[in-house]
Structures are given as C-alpha cells and as structure tokens.
Amino acid sequence: MKNLLFIAFLFFQISLFSQIKFENGYYITNSGSRFDCLIKNKDWKGNPNTILIKKDLSSQVESLTISDIKEFGVNGKSQYVRRQVQIDISSDHLDNLSLQREPKFETKNLFLKTLVSGKAHLFQFTEKDGLSKYFFSLDGGETTQLIYKRYVNDKREIFYNKDFREQIYSQLTCGSKMLEMVRSIEYNSKDLTKVFIGYNTCENVDYNVYKNNNKAQFHLSLRPGLNFYSMEVTTPNEVVYGYIDFGMQTALRVGAELELVLPFNKNKWAVILEPVYASFKSDAVGPLGLYGYYASVNYQYVDINFGVRHKFYLANDALIFANFTYGYVKELGDAKIDFDKRMDIELSQLGNFKFGLGCKFLNKFSGEIQYAFKGQVASDYSNWGADYQGYSIILGYTIF
C-alpha cells in the first residue's frame, strides 16, 4: 500500500507539469483593447467565468474574470463573448418541470460560446448539469435566447415549448429554403448551426463556424498481465477452526478493454469497460485448528470492471492515466474453499473497487499498476469471511 501511495504521489507531480498547456489566443478588455496572449485551453464543457493567460512563454500566469474582459478566444478553435442576456432559469429535471409554458427569465452576465459568426450570430451556453441553451443576434443587435422548454400540465403530462422555430423563421427571412429548414430542426447545436450557416450563405455574407474538433472515440485494447493477490479466511472460532492464510499467489489475468473517450476537456476523460478472466489457486495449508484439517482454494472468475479514466498528456505520443473502477464478479465452475474434514465454503464475491496508474506510448502500448481494494468473497456466509485483495501488473496493446 505504501508503494502505491508513493506511485500515486509521483504521478500527481507529473500531472501538475503535464496539465500546464497554453495555446495562442487573445482577449479584449472592457475598453475595447485587444491583446494577443497564451490561454490555458481547457476545452471547456461548460462556459467559464475565469481564464488563465500568459503574455508570453516566460511570463507569470494571470487570471482574468468575466468582469475584466468582454471577449476571448483560442486561435482557430473557440471564441467566447460576454453578453448581458435574459436566460430561462426554469428547471428541466422531470421532478421539477414547471406548469407554465412561458420561460422564467433572469438577467445574467455570461460568457457565451460562439458557434457561428456573421450577419446572424449563434451562441451556446451550457449549464453545470450539461443542459445547453442557445442564443442569437442579428446585425449586431440584442442577443436573445432561442426558446425551448419542457413543461407539464396538472396530470404531469410533458409538453414542449418550441418557440425557437418561430423566432428563427420570423427573424432569419431569406427565401423559401429557410422555411423548409426551420420546419424540421431540433434544439441542438448541429441543427441550429446548419440553419445559421444557411442564412448567412443566403445573405451572401462572410461567416465563421467554430467547431469542436474533439469527438467521442472508441478504443479496444487487449490487456494481459499478472495478478498478485492474497486471501485470508476468518473463522467463527480460531481455536477450533484455526486461522487460514493462503498467502500471496501469482496468476495470469487476461482482459479486453473498451474505452469511450469523451468529446470535451481535450479528450482527457474516458469511460472504460473491461471484462477480465482471473483465478486464485492455493494448495492445501494446514494442519489447522483443533482437528488438524487442511484447506485449499480454487477460485476462477470473470471480473467485469466499469469506471472512469483521466489522462494527462505529456506529448503527442505519450500520456499517463489514472483509473478508478468497480468490478462485478461472476464465479466460474466450482469456486470454493475445499476442506478435508468439514463442509466446503462456496465462494461468491459482491465486487470491489480498484485504482490504477499507468502510461501509454504511440497510442498503442501501455502499462499499468492496479491496486484492488479488499473484497469479501464469502459473502453468502454470516460467520465466515474471506478477504481477497492484491495488485496487478498489466500490459496493453490497443487494436483500434
């Protein structure tokens, strides 16, 4: 455990270094002055209120808030503008949906993310719970929310206020094609961006589209390795039954991992699913207890691990990562502790948590040290216990 804590501390120090990445950008002050700078690009999932900048590579890091600047951007990637807007604060959670069809507006100063700029601008604001709301402005005029709201009647039936379609149709008038587009659009960035591109194109004006180049990615990896696990059995009466320690045993583990890399925060977060075949075997230990019996164990199982991964990029072809998972266990065959002079103990594990630290190179080859916290594998018995824990050394090869 001490070794694991040391490794965790080492990775933490490396991660602090690896996370400091600034990219070319700019900001505009309240007086309208524009300054080129380096911005820490967090690829924000939501909309920030504060950014970190450096005037050049050798400068100290400075913090700028929404009250200090009215616009900033990362060159070629993103743009955020400060706007005072009326935003609907109605809840979108099913248990708290409003009985009112009309929005409940509140005035706020927000950094809005620009999706399309041109004669008609389209902006996005993402709440902390992940809900996105969209705003627009025309010819540099007032920035207005596009209205979409779920609400209920007295019977808790769900209805939809889709006034955003009427807003777009009445404001972005340019030929019959706009009507056709508006009829079928949904309240999402893809559909709305398409409409605003269509309008600016129809008006024959220059426009820019700010796209999130990060996309969800799937990876499949083969992950063989070695388990170093121990099992200790607690008995109802150690005088009669003795203390059973099967010691640390080494066994092969074979896993196949599916990783879903999430399309935000520079692809640093991922969801992982890994079924693993593993086993724990020990020859008879004894004599034990008052009757001098012997015990052995043969435990084979599939461990289905589900959890999250966070990555720290060191270079284009190197990264380190940390995993936190929970394993659901399915026993295989006759999984039991075998006694020669009493009834056997059938093994059944509820599952356990695991924490892993690793590195990956060339987007193909990886290595990981994984610690499995103590799990109970005699969960069907009230007066017997079997603590099962250990660590693994895992090598990986990413197929795609």
PDB file of N, CA, C and O in Angstrom, residues 140-191:
ATOM      1  N   GLY A 140     -25.686  42.577 -35.309  1.00  0.00           N
ATOM      2  CA  GLY A 140     -25.087  43.219 -34.151  1.00  0.00           C
ATOM      3  C   GLY A 140     -26.080  43.710 -33.122  1.00  0.00           C
ATOM      4  O   GLY A 140     -25.717  44.476 -32.220  1.00  0.00           O
ATOM      5  N   GLY A 141     -27.329  43.281 -33.231  1.00  0.00           N
ATOM      6  CA  GLY A 141     -28.369  43.722 -32.304  1.00  0.00           C
ATOM      7  C   GLY A 141     -28.357  42.950 -30.997  1.00  0.00           C
ATOM      8  O   GLY A 141     -27.379  42.287 -30.633  1.00  0.00           O
ATOM      9  N   GLU A 142     -29.461  43.014 -30.285  1.00  0.00           N
ATOM     10  CA  GLU A 142     -29.588  42.386 -28.972  1.00  0.00           C
ATOM     11  C   GLU A 142     -29.451  40.869 -29.071  1.00  0.00           C
ATOM     12  O   GLU A 142     -29.919  40.247 -30.034  1.00  0.00           O
ATOM     13  N   THR A 143     -28.799  40.290 -28.071  1.00  0.00           N
ATOM     14  CA  THR A 143     -28.643  38.838 -28.008  1.00  0.00           C
ATOM     15  C   THR A 143     -29.835  38.240 -27.260  1.00  0.00           C
ATOM     16  O   THR A 143     -30.093  38.605 -26.102  1.00  0.00           O
ATOM     17  N   THR A 144     -30.528  37.311 -27.917  1.00  0.00           N
ATOM     18  CA  THR A 144     -31.795  36.783 -27.407  1.00  0.00           C
ATOM     19  C   THR A 144     -31.743  35.264 -27.343  1.00  0.00           C
ATOM     20  O   THR A 144     -31.189  34.614 -28.235  1.00  0.00           O
ATOM     21  N   GLN A 145     -32.323  34.710 -26.293  1.00  0.00           N
ATOM     22  CA  GLN A 145     -32.356  33.254 -26.174  1.00  0.00           C
ATOM     23  C   GLN A 145     -33.368  32.662 -27.140  1.00  0.00           C
ATOM     24  O   GLN A 145     -34.485  33.166 -27.301  1.00  0.00           O
ATOM     25  N   LEU A 146     -32.972  31.584 -27.790  1.00  0.00           N
ATOM     26  CA  LEU A 146     -33.895  30.762 -28.570  1.00  0.00           C
ATOM     27  C   LEU A 146     -34.637  29.861 -27.591  1.00  0.00           C
ATOM     28  O   LEU A 146     -34.023  29.116 -26.830  1.00  0.00           O
ATOM     29  N   ILE A 147     -35.953  29.926 -27.601  1.00  0.00           N
ATOM     30  CA  ILE A 147     -36.758  29.315 -26.552  1.00  0.00           C
ATOM     31  C   ILE A 147     -37.092  27.862 -26.858  1.00  0.00           C
ATOM     32  O   ILE A 147     -37.645  27.525 -27.909  1.00  0.00           O
ATOM     33  N   TYR A 148     -36.714  27.024 -25.899  1.00  0.00           N
ATOM     34  CA  TYR A 148     -37.129  25.622 -25.890  1.00  0.00           C
ATOM     35  C   TYR A 148     -37.318  25.243 -24.424  1.00  0.00           C
ATOM     36  O   TYR A 148     -36.405  25.413 -23.604  1.00  0.00           O
ATOM     37  N   LYS A 149     -38.497  24.752 -24.099  1.00  0.00           N
ATOM     38  CA  LYS A 149     -38.791  24.459 -22.697  1.00  0.00           C
ATOM     39  C   LYS A 149     -39.735  23.279 -22.584  1.00  0.00           C
ATOM     40  O   LYS A 149     -40.731  23.190 -23.290  1.00  0.00           O
ATOM     41  N   ARG A 150     -39.394  22.384 -21.654  1.00  0.00           N
ATOM     42  CA  ARG A 150     -40.320  21.295 -21.295  1.00  0.00           C
ATOM     43  C   ARG A 150     -41.156  21.752 -20.103  1.00  0.00           C
ATOM     44  O   ARG A 150     -40.638  22.354 -19.153  1.00  0.00           O
ATOM     45  N   TYR A 151     -42.446  21.440 -20.143  1.00  0.00           N
ATOM     46  CA  TYR A 151     -43.326  21.784 -19.037  1.00  0.00           C
ATOM     47  C   TYR A 151     -44.404  20.708 -18.918  1.00  0.00           C
ATOM     48  O   TYR A 151     -44.517  19.812 -19.776  1.00  0.00           O
ATOM     49  N   VAL A 152     -45.206  20.772 -17.864  1.00  0.00           N
ATOM     50  CA  VAL A 152     -46.218  19.742 -17.616  1.00  0.00           C
ATOM     51  C   VAL A 152     -47.571  20.399 -17.335  1.00  0.00           C
ATOM     52  O   VAL A 152     -47.649  21.582 -16.996  1.00  0.00           O
ATOM     53  N   ASN A 153     -48.623  19.571 -17.470  1.00  0.00           N
ATOM     54  CA  ASN A 153     -49.950  20.025 -17.048  1.00  0.00           C
ATOM     55  C   ASN A 153     -50.265  19.444 -15.671  1.00  0.00           C
ATOM     56  O   ASN A 153     -49.395  18.848 -15.027  1.00  0.00           O
ATOM     57  N   ASP A 154     -51.493  19.601 -15.233  1.00  0.00           N
ATOM     58  CA  ASP A 154     -51.873  19.131 -13.894  1.00  0.00           C
ATOM     59  C   ASP A 154     -51.738  17.620 -13.744  1.00  0.00           C
ATOM     60  O   ASP A 154     -51.612  17.107 -12.625  1.00  0.00           O
ATOM     61  N   LYS A 155     -51.774  16.895 -14.856  1.00  0.00           N
ATOM     62  CA  LYS A 155     -51.655  15.432 -14.826  1.00  0.00           C
ATOM     63  C   LYS A 155     -50.204  14.975 -14.989  1.00  0.00           C
ATOM     64  O   LYS A 155     -49.945  13.786 -15.153  1.00  0.00           O
ATOM     65  N   ARG A 156     -49.283  15.915 -14.962  1.00  0.00           N
ATOM     66  CA  ARG A 156     -47.852  15.645 -15.116  1.00  0.00           C
ATOM     67  C   ARG A 156     -47.500  15.084 -16.500  1.00  0.00           C
ATOM     68  O   ARG A 156     -46.473  14.425 -16.675  1.00  0.00           O
ATOM     69  N   GLU A 157     -48.333  15.393 -17.482  1.00  0.00           N
ATOM     70  CA  GLU A 157     -48.002  15.054 -18.862  1.00  0.00           C
ATOM     71  C   GLU A 157     -47.025  16.102 -19.396  1.00  0.00           C
ATOM     72  O   GLU A 157     -47.183  17.300 -19.140  1.00  0.00           O
ATOM     73  N   ILE A 158     -46.033  15.655 -20.173  1.00  0.00           N
ATOM     74  CA  ILE A 158     -44.976  16.547 -20.636  1.00  0.00           C
ATOM     75  C   ILE A 158     -45.342  17.174 -21.975  1.00  0.00           C
ATOM     76  O   ILE A 158     -45.785  16.483 -22.908  1.00  0.00           O
ATOM     77  N   PHE A 159     -45.150  18.500 -22.058  1.00  0.00           N
ATOM     78  CA  PHE A 159     -45.354  19.239 -23.291  1.00  0.00           C
ATOM     79  C   PHE A 159     -44.079  20.027 -23.601  1.00  0.00           C
ATOM     80  O   PHE A 159     -43.199  20.171 -22.751  1.00  0.00           O
ATOM     81  N   TYR A 160     -44.011  20.559 -24.834  1.00  0.00           N
ATOM     82  CA  TYR A 160     -42.793  21.225 -25.285  1.00  0.00           C
ATOM     83  C   TYR A 160     -43.127  22.595 -25.876  1.00  0.00           C
ATOM     84  O   TYR A 160     -43.992  22.720 -26.755  1.00  0.00           O
ATOM     85  N   ASN A 161     -42.450  23.605 -25.372  1.00  0.00           N
ATOM     86  CA  ASN A 161     -42.497  24.932 -25.965  1.00  0.00           C
ATOM     87  C   ASN A 161     -41.324  25.027 -26.945  1.00  0.00           C
ATOM     88  O   ASN A 161     -40.167  25.097 -26.551  1.00  0.00           O
ATOM     89  N   LYS A 162     -41.651  25.038 -28.237  1.00  0.00           N
ATOM     90  CA  LYS A 162     -40.634  25.105 -29.281  1.00  0.00           C
ATOM     91  C   LYS A 162     -40.712  26.421 -30.050  1.00  0.00           C
ATOM     92  O   LYS A 162     -40.643  26.464 -31.272  1.00  0.00           O
ATOM     93  N   ASP A 163     -40.815  27.499 -29.284  1.00  0.00           N
ATOM     94  CA  ASP A 163     -40.902  28.817 -29.918  1.00  0.00           C
ATOM     95  C   ASP A 163     -39.650  29.183 -30.703  1.00  0.00           C
ATOM     96  O   ASP A 163     -39.671  30.128 -31.504  1.00  0.00           O
ATOM     97  N   PHE A 164     -38.539  28.467 -30.491  1.00  0.00           N
ATOM     98  CA  PHE A 164     -37.302  28.790 -31.220  1.00  0.00           C
ATOM     99  C   PHE A 164     -37.499  28.693 -32.727  1.00  0.00           C
ATOM    100  O   PHE A 164     -36.868  29.438 -33.494  1.00  0.00           O
ATOM    101  N   ARG A 165     -38.398  27.808 -33.159  1.00  0.00           N
ATOM    102  CA  ARG A 165     -38.653  27.694 -34.601  1.00  0.00           C
ATOM    103  C   ARG A 165     -39.311  28.960 -35.143  1.00  0.00           C
ATOM    104  O   ARG A 165     -38.925  29.463 -36.208  1.00  0.00           O
ATOM    105  N   GLU A 166     -40.297  29.475 -34.414  1.00  0.00           N
ATOM    106  CA  GLU A 166     -40.959  30.705 -34.837  1.00  0.00           C
ATOM    107  C   GLU A 166     -40.002  31.894 -34.783  1.00  0.00           C
ATOM    108  O   GLU A 166     -40.029  32.768 -35.666  1.00  0.00           O
ATOM    109  N   GLN A 167     -39.145  31.924 -33.762  1.00  0.00           N
ATOM    110  CA  GLN A 167     -38.158  33.004 -33.660  1.00  0.00           C
ATOM    111  C   GLN A 167     -37.238  33.026 -34.877  1.00  0.00           C
ATOM    112  O   GLN A 167     -36.979  34.088 -35.463  1.00  0.00           O
ATOM    113  N   ILE A 168     -36.748  31.866 -35.243  1.00  0.00           N
ATOM    114  CA  ILE A 168     -35.831  31.786 -36.382  1.00  0.00           C
ATOM    115  C   ILE A 168     -36.554  32.138 -37.668  1.00  0.00           C
ATOM    116  O   ILE A 168     -36.050  32.907 -38.502  1.00  0.00           O
ATOM    117  N   TYR A 169     -37.747  31.610 -37.844  1.00  0.00           N
ATOM    118  CA  TYR A 169     -38.492  31.844 -39.089  1.00  0.00           C
ATOM    119  C   TYR A 169     -38.838  33.328 -39.267  1.00  0.00           C
ATOM    120  O   TYR A 169     -38.767  33.871 -40.377  1.00  0.00           O
ATOM    121  N   SER A 170     -39.182  34.001 -38.158  1.00  0.00           N
ATOM    122  CA  SER A 170     -39.593  35.400 -38.252  1.00  0.00           C
ATOM    123  C   SER A 170     -38.396  36.349 -38.383  1.00  0.00           C
ATOM    124  O   SER A 170     -38.540  37.448 -38.924  1.00  0.00           O
ATOM    125  N   GLN A 171     -37.224  35.925 -37.893  1.00  0.00           N
ATOM    126  CA  GLN A 171     -36.062  36.806 -37.898  1.00  0.00           C
ATOM    127  C   GLN A 171     -35.097  36.526 -39.054  1.00  0.00           C
ATOM    128  O   GLN A 171     -34.541  37.454 -39.629  1.00  0.00           O
ATOM    129  N   LEU A 172     -34.908  35.259 -39.360  1.00  0.00           N
ATOM    130  CA  LEU A 172     -33.959  34.895 -40.427  1.00  0.00           C
ATOM    131  C   LEU A 172     -34.729  34.618 -41.709  1.00  0.00           C
ATOM    132  O   LEU A 172     -34.915  33.476 -42.131  1.00  0.00           O
ATOM    133  N   THR A 173     -35.203  35.660 -42.334  1.00  0.00           N
ATOM    134  CA  THR A 173     -36.018  35.526 -43.543  1.00  0.00           C
ATOM    135  C   THR A 173     -35.123  35.695 -44.767  1.00  0.00           C
ATOM    136  O   THR A 173     -34.571  36.756 -45.019  1.00  0.00           O
ATOM    137  N   CYS A 174     -35.024  34.632 -45.532  1.00  0.00           N
ATOM    138  CA  CYS A 174     -34.196  34.698 -46.745  1.00  0.00           C
ATOM    139  C   CYS A 174     -34.566  33.529 -47.649  1.00  0.00           C
ATOM    140  O   CYS A 174     -33.900  32.493 -47.667  1.00  0.00           O
ATOM    141  N   GLY A 175     -35.653  33.679 -48.394  1.00  0.00           N
ATOM    142  CA  GLY A 175     -36.024  32.656 -49.360  1.00  0.00           C
ATOM    143  C   GLY A 175     -36.821  31.503 -48.761  1.00  0.00           C
ATOM    144  O   GLY A 175     -36.922  31.336 -47.541  1.00  0.00           O
ATOM    145  N   SER A 176     -37.350  30.668 -49.627  1.00  0.00           N
ATOM    146  CA  SER A 176     -38.224  29.564 -49.215  1.00  0.00           C
ATOM    147  C   SER A 176     -37.454  28.429 -48.547  1.00  0.00           C
ATOM    148  O   SER A 176     -38.017  27.666 -47.765  1.00  0.00           O
ATOM    149  N   LYS A 177     -36.155  28.318 -48.824  1.00  0.00           N
ATOM    150  CA  LYS A 177     -35.380  27.223 -48.239  1.00  0.00           C
ATOM    151  C   LYS A 177     -35.303  27.336 -46.716  1.00  0.00           C
ATOM    152  O   LYS A 177     -35.217  26.339 -46.017  1.00  0.00           O
ATOM    153  N   MET A 178     -35.316  28.577 -46.197  1.00  0.00           N
ATOM    154  CA  MET A 178     -35.250  28.767 -44.753  1.00  0.00           C
ATOM    155  C   MET A 178     -36.464  28.153 -44.086  1.00  0.00           C
ATOM    156  O   MET A 178     -36.363  27.534 -43.016  1.00  0.00           O
ATOM    157  N   LEU A 179     -37.636  28.299 -44.687  1.00  0.00           N
ATOM    158  CA  LEU A 179     -38.846  27.711 -44.124  1.00  0.00           C
ATOM    159  C   LEU A 179     -38.738  26.200 -44.072  1.00  0.00           C
ATOM    160  O   LEU A 179     -39.107  25.570 -43.070  1.00  0.00           O
ATOM    161  N   GLU A 180     -38.223  25.605 -45.122  1.00  0.00           N
ATOM    162  CA  GLU A 180     -38.058  24.151 -45.147  1.00  0.00           C
ATOM    163  C   GLU A 180     -37.094  23.686 -44.060  1.00  0.00           C
ATOM    164  O   GLU A 180     -37.332  22.673 -43.386  1.00  0.00           O
ATOM    165  N   MET A 181     -36.026  24.433 -43.846  1.00  0.00           N
ATOM    166  CA  MET A 181     -35.049  24.059 -42.828  1.00  0.00           C
ATOM    167  C   MET A 181     -35.630  24.186 -41.419  1.00  0.00           C
ATOM    168  O   MET A 181     -35.432  23.325 -40.563  1.00  0.00           O
ATOM    169  N   VAL A 182     -36.394  25.270 -41.190  1.00  0.00           N
ATOM    170  CA  VAL A 182     -36.913  25.549 -39.853  1.00  0.00           C
ATOM    171  C   VAL A 182     -37.939  24.504 -39.430  1.00  0.00           C
ATOM    172  O   VAL A 182     -38.014  24.136 -38.250  1.00  0.00           O
ATOM    173  N   ARG A 183     -38.718  24.009 -40.343  1.00  0.00           N
ATOM    174  CA  ARG A 183     -39.770  23.049 -40.001  1.00  0.00           C
ATOM    175  C   ARG A 183     -39.237  21.788 -39.342  1.00  0.00           C
ATOM    176  O   ARG A 183     -39.912  21.184 -38.507  1.00  0.00           O
ATOM    177  N   SER A 184     -38.035  21.382 -39.697  1.00  0.00           N
ATOM    178  CA  SER A 184     -37.534  20.080 -39.246  1.00  0.00           C
ATOM    179  C   SER A 184     -36.421  20.172 -38.199  1.00  0.00           C
ATOM    180  O   SER A 184     -35.941  19.142 -37.731  1.00  0.00           O
ATOM    181  N   ILE A 185     -36.004  21.376 -37.828  1.00  0.00           N
ATOM    182  CA  ILE A 185     -34.855  21.465 -36.935  1.00  0.00           C
ATOM    183  C   ILE A 185     -35.228  21.097 -35.500  1.00  0.00           C
ATOM    184  O   ILE A 185     -36.359  21.285 -35.060  1.00  0.00           O
ATOM    185  N   GLU A 186     -34.245  20.558 -34.800  1.00  0.00           N
ATOM    186  CA  GLU A 186     -34.381  20.277 -33.372  1.00  0.00           C
ATOM    187  C   GLU A 186     -33.457  21.218 -32.604  1.00  0.00           C
ATOM    188  O   GLU A 186     -32.593  21.885 -33.175  1.00  0.00           O
ATOM    189  N   TYR A 187     -33.654  21.253 -31.294  1.00  0.00           N
ATOM    190  CA  TYR A 187     -32.919  22.196 -30.443  1.00  0.00           C
ATOM    191  C   TYR A 187     -31.588  21.588 -30.040  1.00  0.00           C
ATOM    192  O   TYR A 187     -31.391  21.099 -28.928  1.00  0.00           O
ATOM    193  N   ASN A 188     -30.644  21.588 -30.978  1.00  0.00           N
ATOM    194  CA  ASN A 188     -29.289  21.103 -30.716  1.00  0.00           C
ATOM    195  C   ASN A 188     -28.309  21.879 -31.582  1.00  0.00           C
ATOM    196  O   ASN A 188     -28.698  22.545 -32.549  1.00  0.00           O
ATOM    197  N   SER A 189     -27.034  21.789 -31.236  1.00  0.00           N
ATOM    198  CA  SER A 189     -26.028  22.604 -31.917  1.00  0.00           C
ATOM    199  C   SER A 189     -25.898  22.244 -33.395  1.00  0.00           C
ATOM    200  O   SER A 189     -25.680  23.120 -34.234  1.00  0.00           O
ATOM    201  N   LYS A 190     -26.038  20.967 -33.713  1.00  0.00           N
ATOM    202  CA  LYS A 190     -25.880  20.543 -35.106  1.00  0.00           C
ATOM    203  C   LYS A 190     -26.943  21.159 -36.002  1.00  0.00           C
ATOM    204  O   LYS A 190     -26.629  21.757 -37.049  1.00  0.00           O
ATOM    205  N   ASP A 191     -28.212  21.031 -35.618  1.00  0.00           N
ATOM    206  CA  ASP A 191     -29.302  21.553 -36.444  1.00  0.00           C
ATOM    207  C   ASP A 191     -29.279  23.074 -36.508  1.00  0.00           C
ATOM    208  O   ASP A 191     -29.468  23.670 -37.579  1.00  0.00           O
TER     209      ASP A 191
END
